[in-house]
Coordinates of C-alpha atoms (C1' of nucleotides) in Angstrom, one line a residue:
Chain A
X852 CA 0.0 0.0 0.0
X853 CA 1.0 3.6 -0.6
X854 CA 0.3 7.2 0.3
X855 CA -2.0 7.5 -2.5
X856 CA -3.7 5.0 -1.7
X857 CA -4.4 5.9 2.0
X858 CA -5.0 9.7 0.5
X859 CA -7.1 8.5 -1.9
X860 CA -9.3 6.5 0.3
X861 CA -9.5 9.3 2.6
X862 CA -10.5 11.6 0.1
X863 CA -13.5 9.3 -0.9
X864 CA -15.5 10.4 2.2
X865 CA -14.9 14.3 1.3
X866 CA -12.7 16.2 0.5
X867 CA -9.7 17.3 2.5
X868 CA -6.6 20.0 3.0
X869 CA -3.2 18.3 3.1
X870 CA -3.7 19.5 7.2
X871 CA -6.7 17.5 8.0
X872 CA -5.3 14.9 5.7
X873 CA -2.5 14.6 8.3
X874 CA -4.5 14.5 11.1
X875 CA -6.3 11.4 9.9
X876 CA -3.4 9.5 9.1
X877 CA -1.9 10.6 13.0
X878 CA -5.1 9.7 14.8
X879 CA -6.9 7.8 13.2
X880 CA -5.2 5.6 11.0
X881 CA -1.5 5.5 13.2
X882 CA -2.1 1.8 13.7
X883 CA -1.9 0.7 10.0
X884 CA -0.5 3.5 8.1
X885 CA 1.9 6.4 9.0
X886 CA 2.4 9.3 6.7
X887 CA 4.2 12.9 7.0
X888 CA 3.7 16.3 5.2
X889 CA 6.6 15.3 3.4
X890 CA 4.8 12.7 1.3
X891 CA 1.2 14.0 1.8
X892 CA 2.0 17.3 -0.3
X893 CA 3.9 16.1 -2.8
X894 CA 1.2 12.9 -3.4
X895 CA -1.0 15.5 -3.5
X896 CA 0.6 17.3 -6.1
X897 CA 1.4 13.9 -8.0
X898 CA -2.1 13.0 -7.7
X899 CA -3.5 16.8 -9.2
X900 CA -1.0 16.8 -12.4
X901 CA -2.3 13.1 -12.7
X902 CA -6.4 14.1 -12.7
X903 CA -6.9 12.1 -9.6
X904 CA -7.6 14.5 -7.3
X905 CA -8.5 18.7 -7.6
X906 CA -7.3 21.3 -6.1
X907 CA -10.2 24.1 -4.8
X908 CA -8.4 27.4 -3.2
X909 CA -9.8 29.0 0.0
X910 CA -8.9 32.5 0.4
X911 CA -8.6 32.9 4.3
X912 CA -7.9 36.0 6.2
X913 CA -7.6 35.1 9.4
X914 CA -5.6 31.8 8.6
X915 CA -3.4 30.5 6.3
X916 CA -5.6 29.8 2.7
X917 CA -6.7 26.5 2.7
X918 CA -6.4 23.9 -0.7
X919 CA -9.3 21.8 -0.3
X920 CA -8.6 18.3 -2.5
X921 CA -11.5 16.4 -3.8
X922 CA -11.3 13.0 -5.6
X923 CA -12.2 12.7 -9.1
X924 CA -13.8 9.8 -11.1
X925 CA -10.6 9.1 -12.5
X926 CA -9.0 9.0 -8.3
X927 CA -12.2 6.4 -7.6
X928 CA -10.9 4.4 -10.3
X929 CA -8.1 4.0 -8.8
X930 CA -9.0 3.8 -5.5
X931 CA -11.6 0.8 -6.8
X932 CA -8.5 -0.5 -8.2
X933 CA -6.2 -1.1 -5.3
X934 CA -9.3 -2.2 -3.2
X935 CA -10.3 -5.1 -5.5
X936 CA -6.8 -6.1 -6.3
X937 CA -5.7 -9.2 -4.9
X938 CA -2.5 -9.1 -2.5
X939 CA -2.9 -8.3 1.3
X940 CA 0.6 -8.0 1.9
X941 CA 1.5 -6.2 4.9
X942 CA 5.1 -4.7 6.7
X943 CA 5.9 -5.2 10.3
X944 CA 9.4 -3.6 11.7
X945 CA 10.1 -3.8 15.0
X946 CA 13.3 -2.1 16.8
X947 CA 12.2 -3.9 19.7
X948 CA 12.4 -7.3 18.9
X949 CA 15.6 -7.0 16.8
X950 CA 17.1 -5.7 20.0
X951 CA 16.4 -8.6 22.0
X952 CA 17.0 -10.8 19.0
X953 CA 20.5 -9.7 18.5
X954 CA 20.9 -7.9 21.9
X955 CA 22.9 -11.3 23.3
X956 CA 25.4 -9.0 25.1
X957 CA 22.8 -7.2 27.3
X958 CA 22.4 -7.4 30.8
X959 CA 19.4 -8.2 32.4
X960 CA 18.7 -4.9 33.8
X961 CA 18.6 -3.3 30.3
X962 CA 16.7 -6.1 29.4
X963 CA 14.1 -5.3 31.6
X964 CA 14.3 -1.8 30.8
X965 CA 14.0 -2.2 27.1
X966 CA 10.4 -4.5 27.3
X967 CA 9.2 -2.0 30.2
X968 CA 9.6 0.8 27.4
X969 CA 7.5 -1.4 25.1
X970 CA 5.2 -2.4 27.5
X971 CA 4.7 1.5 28.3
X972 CA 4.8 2.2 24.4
X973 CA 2.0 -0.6 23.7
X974 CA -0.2 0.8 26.5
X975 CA 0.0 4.4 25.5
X976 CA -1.2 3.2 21.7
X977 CA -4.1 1.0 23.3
X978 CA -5.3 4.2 25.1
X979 CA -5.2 6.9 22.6
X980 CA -6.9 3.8 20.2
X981 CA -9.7 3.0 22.5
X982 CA -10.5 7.0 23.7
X983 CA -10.8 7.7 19.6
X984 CA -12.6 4.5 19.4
X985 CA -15.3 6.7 21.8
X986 CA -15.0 10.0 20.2
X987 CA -15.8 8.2 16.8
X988 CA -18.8 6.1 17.8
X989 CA -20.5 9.1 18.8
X990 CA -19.5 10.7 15.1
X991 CA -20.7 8.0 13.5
X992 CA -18.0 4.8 12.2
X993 CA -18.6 1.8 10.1
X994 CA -19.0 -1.7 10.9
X995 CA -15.6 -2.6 9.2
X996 CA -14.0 0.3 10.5
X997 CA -14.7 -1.1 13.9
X998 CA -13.7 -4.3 13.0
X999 CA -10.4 -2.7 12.0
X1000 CA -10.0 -1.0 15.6
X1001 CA -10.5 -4.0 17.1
X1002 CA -7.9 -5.9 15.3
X1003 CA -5.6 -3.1 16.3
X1004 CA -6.5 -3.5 20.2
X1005 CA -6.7 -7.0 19.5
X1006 CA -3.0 -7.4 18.7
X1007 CA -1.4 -4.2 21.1
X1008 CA -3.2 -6.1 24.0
X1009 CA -1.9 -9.6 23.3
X1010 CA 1.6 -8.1 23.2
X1011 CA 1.5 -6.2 26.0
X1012 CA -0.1 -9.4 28.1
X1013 CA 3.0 -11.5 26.7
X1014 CA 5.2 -9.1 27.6
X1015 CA 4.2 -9.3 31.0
X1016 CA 4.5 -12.9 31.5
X1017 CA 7.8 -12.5 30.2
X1018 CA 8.5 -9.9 32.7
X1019 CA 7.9 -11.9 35.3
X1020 CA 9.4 -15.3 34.4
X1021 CA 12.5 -13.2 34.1
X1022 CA 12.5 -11.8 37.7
X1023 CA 12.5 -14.9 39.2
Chain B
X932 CA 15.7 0.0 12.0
X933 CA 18.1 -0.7 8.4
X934 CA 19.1 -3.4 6.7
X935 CA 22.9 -2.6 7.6
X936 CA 21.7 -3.2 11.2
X937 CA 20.1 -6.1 10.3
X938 CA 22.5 -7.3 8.5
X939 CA 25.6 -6.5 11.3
X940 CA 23.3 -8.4 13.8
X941 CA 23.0 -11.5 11.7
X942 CA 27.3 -11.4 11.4
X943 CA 27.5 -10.8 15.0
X944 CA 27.2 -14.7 15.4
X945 CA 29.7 -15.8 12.9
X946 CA 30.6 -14.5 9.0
X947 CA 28.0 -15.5 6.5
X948 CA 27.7 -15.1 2.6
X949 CA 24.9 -12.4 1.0
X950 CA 23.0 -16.2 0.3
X951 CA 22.8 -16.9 3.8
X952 CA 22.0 -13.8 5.2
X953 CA 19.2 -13.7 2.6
X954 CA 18.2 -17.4 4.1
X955 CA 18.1 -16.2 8.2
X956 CA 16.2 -12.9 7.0
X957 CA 13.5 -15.3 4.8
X958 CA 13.3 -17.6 7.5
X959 CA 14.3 -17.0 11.3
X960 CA 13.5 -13.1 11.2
X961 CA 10.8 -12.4 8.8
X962 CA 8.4 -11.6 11.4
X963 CA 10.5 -8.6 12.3
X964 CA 12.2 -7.7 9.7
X965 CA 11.9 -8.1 5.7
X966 CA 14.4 -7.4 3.2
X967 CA 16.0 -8.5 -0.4
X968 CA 19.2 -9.9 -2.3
X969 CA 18.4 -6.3 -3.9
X970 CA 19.4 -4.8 -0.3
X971 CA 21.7 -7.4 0.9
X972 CA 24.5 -7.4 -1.7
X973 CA 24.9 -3.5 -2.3
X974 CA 24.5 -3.2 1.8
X975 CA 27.1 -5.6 2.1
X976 CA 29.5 -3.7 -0.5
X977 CA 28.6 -0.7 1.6
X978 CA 29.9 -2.0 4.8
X979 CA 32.9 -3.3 3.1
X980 CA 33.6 -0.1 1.8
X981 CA 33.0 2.0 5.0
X982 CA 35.4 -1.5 7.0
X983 CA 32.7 -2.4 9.1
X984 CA 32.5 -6.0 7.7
X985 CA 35.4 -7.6 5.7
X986 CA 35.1 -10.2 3.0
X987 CA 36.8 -13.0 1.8
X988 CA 36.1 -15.1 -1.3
X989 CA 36.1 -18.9 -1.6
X990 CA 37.0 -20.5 -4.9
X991 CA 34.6 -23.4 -4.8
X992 CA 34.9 -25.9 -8.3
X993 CA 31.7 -27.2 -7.7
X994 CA 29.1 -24.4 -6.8
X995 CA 29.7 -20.7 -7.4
X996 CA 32.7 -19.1 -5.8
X997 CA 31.7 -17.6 -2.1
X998 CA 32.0 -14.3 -0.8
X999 CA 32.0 -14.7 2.9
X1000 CA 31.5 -11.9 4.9
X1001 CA 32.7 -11.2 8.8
X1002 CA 32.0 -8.0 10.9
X1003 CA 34.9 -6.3 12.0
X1004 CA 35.1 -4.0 15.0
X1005 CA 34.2 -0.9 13.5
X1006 CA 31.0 -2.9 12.8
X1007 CA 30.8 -4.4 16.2
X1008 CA 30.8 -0.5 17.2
X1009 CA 28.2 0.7 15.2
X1010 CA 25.7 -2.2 15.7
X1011 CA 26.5 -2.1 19.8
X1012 CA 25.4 2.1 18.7
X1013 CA 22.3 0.9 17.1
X1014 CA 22.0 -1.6 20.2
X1015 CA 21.9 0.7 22.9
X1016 CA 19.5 3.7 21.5
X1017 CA 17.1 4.8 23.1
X1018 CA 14.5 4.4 20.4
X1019 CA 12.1 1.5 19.8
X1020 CA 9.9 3.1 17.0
X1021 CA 8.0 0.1 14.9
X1022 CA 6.3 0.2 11.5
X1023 CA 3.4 -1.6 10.7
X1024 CA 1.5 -1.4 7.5
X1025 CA -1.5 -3.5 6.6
X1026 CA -2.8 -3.6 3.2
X1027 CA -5.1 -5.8 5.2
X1028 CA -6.8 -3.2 7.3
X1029 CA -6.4 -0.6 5.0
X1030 CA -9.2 -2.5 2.5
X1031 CA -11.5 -3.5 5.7
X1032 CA -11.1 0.6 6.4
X1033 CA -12.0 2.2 3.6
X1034 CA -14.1 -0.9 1.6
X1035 CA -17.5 0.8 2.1
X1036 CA -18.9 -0.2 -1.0
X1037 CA -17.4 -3.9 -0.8
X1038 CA -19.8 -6.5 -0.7
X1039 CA -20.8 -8.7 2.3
X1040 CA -18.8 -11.6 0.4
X1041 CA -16.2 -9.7 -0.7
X1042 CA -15.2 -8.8 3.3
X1043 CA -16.1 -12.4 4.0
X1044 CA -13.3 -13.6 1.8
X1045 CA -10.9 -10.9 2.6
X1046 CA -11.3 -11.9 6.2
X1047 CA -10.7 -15.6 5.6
X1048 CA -7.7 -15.0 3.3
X1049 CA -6.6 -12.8 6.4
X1050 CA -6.9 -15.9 8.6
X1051 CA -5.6 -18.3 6.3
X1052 CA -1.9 -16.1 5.7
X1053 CA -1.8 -15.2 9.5
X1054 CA -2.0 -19.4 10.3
X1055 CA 0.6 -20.3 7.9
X1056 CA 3.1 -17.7 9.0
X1057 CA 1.9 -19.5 12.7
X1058 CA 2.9 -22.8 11.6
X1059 CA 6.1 -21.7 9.6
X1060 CA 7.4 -19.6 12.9
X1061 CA 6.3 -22.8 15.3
X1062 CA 8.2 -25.1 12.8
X1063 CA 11.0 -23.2 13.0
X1064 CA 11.2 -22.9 16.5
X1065 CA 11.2 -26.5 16.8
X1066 CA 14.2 -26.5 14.5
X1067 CA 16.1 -24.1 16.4
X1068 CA 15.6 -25.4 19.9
X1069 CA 17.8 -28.4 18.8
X1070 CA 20.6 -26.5 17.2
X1071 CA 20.4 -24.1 20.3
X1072 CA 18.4 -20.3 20.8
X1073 CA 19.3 -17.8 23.6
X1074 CA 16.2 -17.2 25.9
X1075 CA 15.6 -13.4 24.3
X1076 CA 15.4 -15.2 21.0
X1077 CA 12.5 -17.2 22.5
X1078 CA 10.8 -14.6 23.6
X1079 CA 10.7 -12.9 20.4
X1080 CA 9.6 -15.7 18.6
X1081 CA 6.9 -15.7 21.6
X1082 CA 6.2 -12.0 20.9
X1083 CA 5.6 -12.9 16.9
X1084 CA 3.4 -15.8 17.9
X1085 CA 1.4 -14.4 20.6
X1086 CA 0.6 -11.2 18.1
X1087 CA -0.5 -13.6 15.3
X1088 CA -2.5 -16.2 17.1
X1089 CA -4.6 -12.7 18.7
X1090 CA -5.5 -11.8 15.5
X1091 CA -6.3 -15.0 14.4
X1092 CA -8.4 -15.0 17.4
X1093 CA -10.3 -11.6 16.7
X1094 CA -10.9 -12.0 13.4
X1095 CA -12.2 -15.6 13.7
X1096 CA -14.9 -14.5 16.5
X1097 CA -15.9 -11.1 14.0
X1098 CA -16.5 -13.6 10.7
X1099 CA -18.9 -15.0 13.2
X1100 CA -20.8 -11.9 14.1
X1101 CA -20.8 -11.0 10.5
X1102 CA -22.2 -14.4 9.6
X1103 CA -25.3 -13.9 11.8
Chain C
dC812 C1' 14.4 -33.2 -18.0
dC813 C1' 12.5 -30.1 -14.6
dG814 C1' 12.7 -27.6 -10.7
dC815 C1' 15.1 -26.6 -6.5
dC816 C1' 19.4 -25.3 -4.2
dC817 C1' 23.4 -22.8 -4.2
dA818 C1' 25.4 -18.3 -5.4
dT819 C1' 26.3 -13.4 -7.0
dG820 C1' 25.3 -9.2 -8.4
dT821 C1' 23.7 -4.4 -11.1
dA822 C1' 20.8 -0.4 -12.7
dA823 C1' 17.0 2.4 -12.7
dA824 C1' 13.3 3.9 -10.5
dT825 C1' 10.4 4.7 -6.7
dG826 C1' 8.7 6.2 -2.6
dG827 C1' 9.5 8.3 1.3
dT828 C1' 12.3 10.7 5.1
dT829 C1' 14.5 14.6 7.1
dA830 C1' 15.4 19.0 7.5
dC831 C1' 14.3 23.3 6.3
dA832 C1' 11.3 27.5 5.7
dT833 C1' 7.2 30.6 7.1
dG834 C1' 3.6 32.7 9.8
dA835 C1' -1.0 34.2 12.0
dT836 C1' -4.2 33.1 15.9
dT837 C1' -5.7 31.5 20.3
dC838 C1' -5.5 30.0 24.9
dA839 C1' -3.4 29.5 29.4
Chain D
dT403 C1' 5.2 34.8 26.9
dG404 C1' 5.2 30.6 25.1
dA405 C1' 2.9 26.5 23.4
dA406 C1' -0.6 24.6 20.5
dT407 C1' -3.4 24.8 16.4
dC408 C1' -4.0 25.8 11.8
dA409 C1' -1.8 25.8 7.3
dT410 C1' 1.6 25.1 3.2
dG411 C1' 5.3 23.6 1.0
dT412 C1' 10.4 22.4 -1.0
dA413 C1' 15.0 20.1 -1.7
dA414 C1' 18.3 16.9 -0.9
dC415 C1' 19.0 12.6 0.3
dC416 C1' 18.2 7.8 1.3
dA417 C1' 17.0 3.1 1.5
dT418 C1' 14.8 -0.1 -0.8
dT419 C1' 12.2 -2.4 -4.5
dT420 C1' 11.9 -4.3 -9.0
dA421 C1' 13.6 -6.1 -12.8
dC422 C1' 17.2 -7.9 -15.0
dA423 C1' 21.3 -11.1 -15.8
dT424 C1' 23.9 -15.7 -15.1
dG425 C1' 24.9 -20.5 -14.3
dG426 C1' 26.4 -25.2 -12.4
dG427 C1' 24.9 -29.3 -9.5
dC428 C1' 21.7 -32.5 -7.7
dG429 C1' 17.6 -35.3 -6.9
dG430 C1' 13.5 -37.5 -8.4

DNA sequence: CCGCCCATGTAAATGGTTACATGATTCA
DNA sequence: TGAATCATGTAACCATTTACATGGGCGG
C-alpha cells in the first residue's frame, strides 16, 4: 500500500486539506499507516498533475488559505483498483524485537528496561486507540472500521499481556 | 531500523555469505524484519567499503565461488550504537486493514473472503514460525530469541483470534 | 528433464524521510 | 510569553524495490 492510496481512500468520504489529511493519518489511522507532510504534499501534487484528485483554493484572512482536494472519477478508479486487487501483503518492523533478537550482550537490567519501554509504548497506543474508538462512535463509524480498531487493540493487548508474563518469568 | 543493522546483527554470530544472510532474514527473522538480495549485496558492499564487515572469497569448483563476509570491529561498534539507543519506533502497515477501512462499497462476500484470506496467511506464518522454532531449539536459541519468537506468535494467534470470532458476528 | 538449491550481483526507478522555511491566531 | 493549532510547501537525500542477468549441481 501507498500514500496514495491511503489519501485517496481518505479523500473518498470528502474532501480534505493536506492538514486534516494529516491528522487522519496521525489519529486515526496510526495503527496501520503512517504518513508525514513530506509525502502527503507532494502525493497530492502527484495525484492533481495526474487528474486524480483537484485542487479548490480557499482564500482565508484570518488563517493560512486553505487547498481543499476532492477525488475525481478518475482517483475512484483507482481507489476501486487497489481495493479489488488481490494481494494483502503487509510490513511489520520492530526495533524492539531486533534488540532482543540480536541484543545477546545485554544485561538483564537493560533487558528489563527495554520491554518496560515497550510495554509503556503498547499501553499508550491501546489508550489513545480505544479513547478515539469513543470520540468516533458518537460521530458515527462503520461496521468494518470497527472491525479494523478492534484488530488493532486486538493485537497491542496480546503483546502487552506477553510481555508481562515474560516480565515476570525473568524476575524470578 | 536498516538493513545494515540487520545485516551487522546476523554477522555478530559468525561471518556469512549475501546467500545466507538472505536465508536467516526469509526464514528465522521475517516476522521482524523483511528485506531482499536487492538490499543485501549492495549493503554488504557498503559496509565493506566503509570497514565495518570484511570479505573473503572462496574459490569453490563445484558451486559458485563464495564471498564470505565477517564483521569487523568498527562494525561491532556501530551495531552495539544501534544496540543501545534509546529508540524502539516500529512500523506496521496492513494492506489488510487498509481495505476492511475504507471498503464501504465492498460486498458482504467480498469482506467475508478478505477476512478468511486474512486468517488463512496469519495461520501459515503460525505454523512456519512454530516449525522453525522447533528446529532451532535443537541447534540451540538464547532465551531473548525465545521470547521474540513468543512475541511474533502471541501477536499472530490474537489476530487470528479476533478475526475468527468477527466472521462469526458477521455471519449472523 | 525439470525444478530446486546454491550463489552473485547491477541499474534504474520509486517512494518516502528529514530538515528546512514561514507565519498568524488562540489559549493559558 | 510561550505553546498549541491551523496551514503550506520544497530540496536533498536515502533506502529499498523491481527487474534484470547468469549458471552449475543434484535429486526425483
Amino acid at each position: 500500500m501507498k500514500g496514495r492510496d491511503v489519501i485517496l481512500g481518505i479523500l473518498q468520504n470528502k474532501p480534505r486539506t493536506g492538514y486534516e489529511i494529516n491528522e487522519i493519518l496521525q489519529n486515526q489511522i496510526s495503527y496501520f499507516y503512517d504518513g508525514t507532510y513530506g509525502m502527503i504534499y507532494p502525493t497530492l501534487k502527484k495525484l492533481e498533475r495526474e487528474g486524480k484528485v483537484k485542487k479548490e483554493t480557499i482564500i482565508q484572512d484570518d488563517k493560512p488559505n486553505k487547498n481543499i482536494f476532492s477525488i475525481t472519477d478518475e482517483g475512484k478508479e483507482e481507489l476501486n483498483e487497489y481495493l479489488n486487487s488481490e494481494d494483502i501483503s503487509e510490513v511489520f518492523k520492530s526495533d524492539f524485537l531486533m534488540k532482543l533478537f540480536f541484543g545477546d550482550n545485554l544485561s538483564k537490567k537493560q533487558v528489563v528496561k527495554l520491554i518496560n519501554k515497550e510495554i509503556e509504548t503498547k499501553e499508550n497506543q491501546i489508550q489513545s486507540l480505544e479513547s478515539s474508538l469513543k470520540k468516533w462512535q458518537l460521530q458515527g463509524i462503520s461496521d468494518l472500521q470497527k472491525i479494523t480498531v478492534g484488530y488493532g487493540l486486538a493485537q497491542y493487548k496480546a503483546v502487552v499481556n506477553y510481555l508481562k508474563v515474560q516480565l515476570k518469568a525473568l524476575e524470578d
